[in-house]
Amino acid sequence: MKSYDLIVVGAGIVGAACADYASAAGLRVAIIEPGPIGGAATAAAMGHLVAMDDDPAEFVLAHYSLGLWEALTDLPQAEYSRCGTLWVAAGEEDLTRIPQKLARLSAAGVAARAIDAEELYRLEPILVAGLAGGLLVPHEAVVYPPAVARYLVERARQRGAEFYPIHASHLEASAGVRLEDGTGLSGPVLVTTGCALPQLLPGLPLRPRKGHLVITDRYPGTVHHQVLELGYADSAHGEADSSVAFNVQPRPTGQILIGSSREYSATTSEVSMPMVQRMLERTFRFMPALRQLDALRIWTGFRPVSADGLPYLGRVAGQQDVWVAAGHEGLGVTTSLGSAHLVIDQLLGRQPAIDPQPYDPARVAA
Amino acid sequence: MTDHYDVLVVGAGPAGLAAATAAASHGARVGLIDAQATAGGQVWRHDVEHGDTALARRNVAAALEHPGVTWLAQTRVVGVEAGALLVEDPKNARWLRYRALILATGARELLLPFPGWTLPGVTGAGGLQALVKQGWPLRGRRVVIAGSGPLLLAAAVTARRHGAQVLGIYEQASADNIQRFARSLWRWPGKAAQAVGMRAQLVGAPYRCGSVVRRAFGETHIQSIEVDGPRGLEQIACDHLAVGYGLLPNVELAQLLGCDLQLVGVHPRVSTDAQQRTSVEGIYATGELCGIGGRDSARFEGAIAGHAAVGDDAHVARLQRHRQHARRFAELLDRHFALDPRVHALAEPDTLICRCEDVPLSALDGYTDARSAKLATRCGMGACQGRICGSALAELARFPRNGSRPPLFPARLSTLGSDPSSVR
Amino acid sequence: MSALILIQVNGCDVEVPAGTSVAAAIARLELPFRRSVRGQWRAPLCGMGVCFECRVHIDGVAQQRACMVPVREGMQVSTDD
């Protein structure tokens, strides 16, 4: 039986980051991925690198991870574009959120500033008239996640990681994995299979949360920042079965990527025209000028949602040498690098750079 | 104007016109939509300079002037829901509801990559016909027609009628195959006469078999081509190259609706029974969509579907013999114009395959499915939604095209934002 | 003979018969249509709305297929430069 220092199951952006960091630390790594690398939630994601600050633990992980992303800014295939994040206040209530948000970001050392109406329209002239202001986080960026995942896997392979393009059927009772073709691999296992987590680790609750994205033809210069409504977190963190929020992104190609929708009860990947309609109506409330642009494609994806909205990062209680990095919901791209460091540092017996306790999967069993 | 139809027909070519006319003859309320500004499809496309043939005029008028038919021009299908299509025209979007849906979405050309095929001045063969009928200037231009199939002759005739100097017609099929095809044509006297008529109009333009255009040269516009024929390599200076390798069914809407497809070689067509019923209740498919058979099978199948959609089985039965005869012509085409392996080897590593995103062939090495290739290279991510490169890559035996999703064509965001519940 | 329609392409007048497509009107001026993402010049390929090589600005709206749009009096068309 072939043996490894670490068997990473799943090569989405989180698994890819783990394999990359583990191989850099000198571990002999196996990567198991039957589908395209970064082909599931990673490919469906917007690729917005953002410090969501609503939950303290989520914010710490995102902020830590954003620092690690700085090492990839010059990678051509990452299509890294530091467009910044512009949070827009829809009304008076949203305006009241700004001071708190600004305080949280500033306390963590994230550059951010409040924007008055005049500057708002200078930054994004096509915003609907009558908005009161917003908040700009200038250093945030967008990337092309599946290409980054492929790059990280490739880098791990160059350091000797071995790639198995096949399904992992189950975890062995003694540390290891059984592959679909009957091959057994032995060694510590790190499960990074996102929405497919329950197949290997049924003890960790995980719900898929469907999203839709629409991308336009190329209209360079139409939108300049990733623009979101300040109420975005209400949709992202709310428990409503379905919700939409205004969230548009300028791609380096000049295309505009439009989100976002969230649905718990939708289980098939088909595009839902009513959901797209709701999402675009929300978009037009903020950017009516987008109405006349052509959409090229619509796609859907599923965010892996943990029991409490925070990812499971660490050793799986009650199993021999099984680790997990999954359940990142909509922040998997942003937090992938930080998650990888947090888990692999623990696996290596190193002190992680941030407190691992909030993400410990044992919290769920407890 | 109502947005509810008993029978909704998508595509106003020979099949769709026949379907609309047949369904309306029973008193059904019929909606007829087409993305083009004028009815007739590609084969009866309106010619700005020369007008329409009597046959085209008669068939278009029969459908459009029928009081039971509502004609919706420049209307394209964007998405689907149960019993309804989301459509947009140049100004508005709306949902069209139907009891029965007849698909007559026709065909497009198989356009295959070769060095130089992205140069301005290189078009499809049917593409040239379509452009010329729209008023594209060809007077005095030196035109080469190439590729495969009977469409080449028709394209050459159209080009010449508009003043082009047709330097030659280069058919990839062998002379043996073409002669066998010509000898079989006696069973379709109309087509035989058409072929003879077209040849007569093309006196002086050589028709060369077993000949493939290997590359096109030019800086910002085509200047010459290299042809590989029985007599070796030949360089020809020209102003326009029209090259198409036959036709492919436009199956995307049928696919989005969930209709069963079957492959003819590597390209899909819609499966139907003898009444043109697809695998989905209430949805019919007709004409080129069910396999490339030309105008006659399209007309018979359109009429069959139109009658079947309103339950006139007797009429459907009477048309069966005609349908079968016309369909056998499709088999003849498949047999005699099969593509020479040389055609599959024209693209070089740096030849662009995806013209929307400028992806060369070499970038696609190692990928075995369209989605992986798209995620890694952007191949098929552009505005044509992989219609050109996807079909070419299937033909080149790289990988099949992806499935179908809304929007079926690039569509205005305002259309996708229109509320389905607004249709009552 | 059909009526003539006057449109402007990149500021130049061009008069064509009614029913002519914008693509054909542009061709009469011997103008290229668009630059590809790598900057190559492109012009119509399929002629029937499938290939999207003929996209131009029409009356201020970008990415319109010139082969699918008949000319209208006073239409303003611009191609890539």
Short mmCIF file of N, CA and C in Angstrom, two decimals, chain A residues 36 39 43 144 150 214 216-218 253 255 258 269 271 273-274 276-277 280-281 284 290-300, chain B residues 76 79-81 86 95 357 367 371-372 374-376 378 381-383 385 405-407 409-414 416-420:
data_model
loop_
_atom_site.label_atom_id
_atom_site.label_comp_id
_atom_site.label_asym_id
_atom_site.label_seq_id
_atom_site.Cartn_x
_atom_site.Cartn_y
_atom_site.Cartn_z
N PRO A 36 -12.61 17.93 -12.74
CA PRO A 36 -11.65 18.98 -13.08
C PRO A 36 -11.15 19.64 -11.78
N GLY A 39 -13.24 22.53 -10.10
CA GLY A 39 -14.36 22.45 -11.05
C GLY A 39 -15.73 22.62 -10.41
N ALA A 43 -15.07 26.87 -9.34
CA ALA A 43 -15.32 27.39 -10.68
C ALA A 43 -16.56 28.27 -10.70
N TYR A 144 -9.31 34.81 -10.52
CA TYR A 144 -10.00 33.76 -11.27
C TYR A 144 -9.72 32.43 -10.57
N ARG A 150 -5.67 25.33 -10.09
CA ARG A 150 -4.81 24.52 -10.98
C ARG A 150 -3.34 24.85 -10.75
N VAL A 214 -24.56 35.69 -13.22
CA VAL A 214 -24.76 36.07 -14.63
C VAL A 214 -23.53 36.83 -15.07
N THR A 216 -21.79 39.17 -18.27
CA THR A 216 -22.14 39.91 -19.49
C THR A 216 -21.06 39.74 -20.56
N ASP A 217 -21.35 40.26 -21.72
CA ASP A 217 -20.35 40.44 -22.76
C ASP A 217 -19.33 41.48 -22.25
N ARG A 218 -18.38 41.85 -23.08
CA ARG A 218 -17.32 42.77 -22.63
C ARG A 218 -17.76 44.22 -22.78
N THR A 253 -11.49 41.19 -18.05
CA THR A 253 -11.84 41.12 -19.48
C THR A 253 -12.75 42.26 -19.90
N GLN A 255 -15.80 42.20 -18.80
CA GLN A 255 -17.12 41.63 -18.53
C GLN A 255 -17.57 42.03 -17.13
N ILE A 258 -22.39 39.32 -12.25
CA ILE A 258 -23.50 39.80 -11.43
C ILE A 258 -24.03 38.70 -10.52
N SER A 269 -28.87 21.66 -10.27
CA SER A 269 -28.01 22.74 -10.73
C SER A 269 -28.65 23.59 -11.83
N VAL A 271 -30.52 26.32 -13.99
CA VAL A 271 -30.75 27.75 -13.83
C VAL A 271 -32.24 27.97 -13.56
N MET A 273 -35.06 30.53 -13.76
CA MET A 273 -35.34 31.84 -14.34
C MET A 273 -35.98 32.78 -13.32
N PRO A 274 -36.90 32.31 -12.47
CA PRO A 274 -37.46 33.23 -11.46
C PRO A 274 -36.38 33.76 -10.50
N VAL A 276 -33.14 34.13 -11.19
CA VAL A 276 -32.33 35.07 -11.96
C VAL A 276 -33.07 36.41 -12.05
N GLN A 277 -34.36 36.32 -12.27
CA GLN A 277 -35.17 37.53 -12.39
C GLN A 277 -35.11 38.35 -11.09
N LEU A 280 -31.66 39.95 -10.70
CA LEU A 280 -31.41 41.08 -11.60
C LEU A 280 -32.27 42.29 -11.21
N GLU A 281 -33.47 42.05 -10.74
CA GLU A 281 -34.29 43.18 -10.28
C GLU A 281 -33.57 43.93 -9.17
N PHE A 284 -30.80 45.94 -10.78
CA PHE A 284 -31.27 47.14 -11.49
C PHE A 284 -31.67 48.25 -10.52
N LEU A 290 -27.42 48.84 -16.35
CA LEU A 290 -27.00 47.52 -16.80
C LEU A 290 -28.08 46.82 -17.62
N ARG A 291 -29.31 47.30 -17.53
CA ARG A 291 -30.44 46.62 -18.16
C ARG A 291 -30.22 46.33 -19.63
N GLN A 292 -29.56 47.27 -20.33
CA GLN A 292 -29.46 47.10 -21.78
C GLN A 292 -28.24 46.27 -22.21
N LEU A 293 -27.40 45.88 -21.27
CA LEU A 293 -26.22 45.08 -21.63
C LEU A 293 -26.62 43.63 -21.86
N ASP A 294 -25.82 42.95 -22.70
CA ASP A 294 -26.11 41.55 -23.00
C ASP A 294 -25.44 40.62 -22.00
N ALA A 295 -26.22 39.66 -21.53
CA ALA A 295 -25.68 38.58 -20.70
C ALA A 295 -25.22 37.46 -21.63
N LEU A 296 -24.04 36.93 -21.36
CA LEU A 296 -23.56 35.79 -22.18
C LEU A 296 -23.95 34.47 -21.56
N ARG A 297 -23.78 34.36 -20.27
CA ARG A 297 -23.99 33.05 -19.63
C ARG A 297 -24.55 33.25 -18.23
N ILE A 298 -25.24 32.20 -17.79
CA ILE A 298 -25.69 32.12 -16.40
C ILE A 298 -25.20 30.78 -15.89
N TRP A 299 -24.68 30.75 -14.68
CA TRP A 299 -24.37 29.44 -14.11
C TRP A 299 -24.79 29.39 -12.65
N THR A 300 -24.77 28.20 -12.14
CA THR A 300 -25.14 28.00 -10.75
C THR A 300 -24.01 27.27 -10.04
N ARG B 76 -36.06 36.41 -30.50
CA ARG B 76 -35.22 35.25 -30.21
C ARG B 76 -35.57 34.66 -28.86
N GLY B 79 -35.01 31.84 -22.88
CA GLY B 79 -35.12 30.82 -21.83
C GLY B 79 -36.46 30.13 -21.90
N VAL B 80 -36.62 29.11 -21.08
CA VAL B 80 -37.86 28.32 -21.10
C VAL B 80 -38.36 28.07 -19.68
N GLU B 81 -39.67 27.92 -19.58
CA GLU B 81 -40.32 27.41 -18.38
C GLU B 81 -41.36 26.42 -18.90
N LEU B 86 -39.37 32.41 -22.91
CA LEU B 86 -38.99 33.80 -22.72
C LEU B 86 -38.32 34.27 -24.00
N TRP B 95 -42.95 36.69 -22.12
CA TRP B 95 -43.12 35.24 -22.07
C TRP B 95 -44.25 34.87 -23.01
N GLU B 357 -12.62 34.06 -27.96
CA GLU B 357 -11.62 34.27 -26.91
C GLU B 357 -10.20 34.08 -27.42
N TYR B 367 -6.98 18.20 -22.80
CA TYR B 367 -8.33 18.29 -22.23
C TYR B 367 -9.26 17.31 -22.93
N ARG B 371 -15.89 21.36 -20.57
CA ARG B 371 -15.94 22.21 -19.38
C ARG B 371 -14.54 22.46 -18.82
N SER B 372 -13.75 21.38 -18.71
CA SER B 372 -12.38 21.57 -18.21
C SER B 372 -11.60 22.51 -19.12
N LYS B 374 -12.75 24.78 -21.03
CA LYS B 374 -13.28 26.14 -20.90
C LYS B 374 -12.72 26.82 -19.64
N LEU B 375 -12.75 26.08 -18.51
CA LEU B 375 -12.28 26.67 -17.26
C LEU B 375 -10.80 27.04 -17.35
N ALA B 376 -10.04 26.23 -18.09
CA ALA B 376 -8.60 26.46 -18.12
C ALA B 376 -8.19 27.44 -19.21
N ARG B 378 -10.60 29.39 -21.42
CA ARG B 378 -11.67 30.26 -21.88
C ARG B 378 -12.27 29.80 -23.21
N MET B 381 -16.07 30.27 -24.03
CA MET B 381 -16.65 31.17 -23.03
C MET B 381 -17.22 32.43 -23.64
N GLY B 382 -17.04 32.62 -24.92
CA GLY B 382 -17.38 33.91 -25.53
C GLY B 382 -18.83 34.01 -25.96
N ALA B 383 -19.07 35.02 -26.79
CA ALA B 383 -20.44 35.39 -27.14
C ALA B 383 -21.15 34.32 -27.96
N GLN B 385 -21.05 31.34 -27.48
CA GLN B 385 -21.39 30.28 -26.54
C GLN B 385 -20.93 28.91 -27.03
N ARG B 405 -27.94 25.87 -21.80
CA ARG B 405 -28.44 26.62 -20.65
C ARG B 405 -28.97 27.96 -21.09
N PRO B 406 -29.90 28.52 -20.34
CA PRO B 406 -30.27 29.90 -20.66
C PRO B 406 -29.15 30.86 -20.25
N PRO B 407 -28.96 31.98 -20.92
CA PRO B 407 -29.69 32.39 -22.12
C PRO B 407 -29.20 31.61 -23.35
N PHE B 409 -29.10 32.48 -26.40
CA PHE B 409 -28.19 33.38 -27.10
C PHE B 409 -27.92 34.51 -26.10
N PRO B 410 -26.84 35.26 -26.28
CA PRO B 410 -26.68 36.43 -25.42
C PRO B 410 -27.97 37.25 -25.45
N ALA B 411 -28.41 37.64 -24.26
CA ALA B 411 -29.69 38.34 -24.15
C ALA B 411 -29.54 39.53 -23.23
N ARG B 412 -30.36 40.54 -23.45
CA ARG B 412 -30.31 41.72 -22.58
C ARG B 412 -30.60 41.31 -21.14
N LEU B 413 -29.87 41.94 -20.22
CA LEU B 413 -30.13 41.66 -18.81
C LEU B 413 -31.57 41.98 -18.45
N SER B 414 -32.13 43.02 -19.08
CA SER B 414 -33.52 43.39 -18.77
C SER B 414 -34.47 42.25 -19.15
N LEU B 416 -33.72 38.98 -19.03
CA LEU B 416 -33.58 37.95 -17.99
C LEU B 416 -34.21 38.42 -16.69
N GLY B 417 -34.35 39.72 -16.55
CA GLY B 417 -34.98 40.27 -15.36
C GLY B 417 -36.48 40.42 -15.50
N SER B 418 -37.06 39.88 -16.57
CA SER B 418 -38.51 40.05 -16.72
C SER B 418 -39.25 38.92 -16.03
N ASP B 419 -40.33 39.29 -15.41
CA ASP B 419 -41.02 38.43 -14.45
C ASP B 419 -41.91 37.40 -15.16
N PRO B 420 -41.65 36.10 -14.96
CA PRO B 420 -42.48 35.09 -15.62
C PRO B 420 -43.93 35.12 -15.15
#
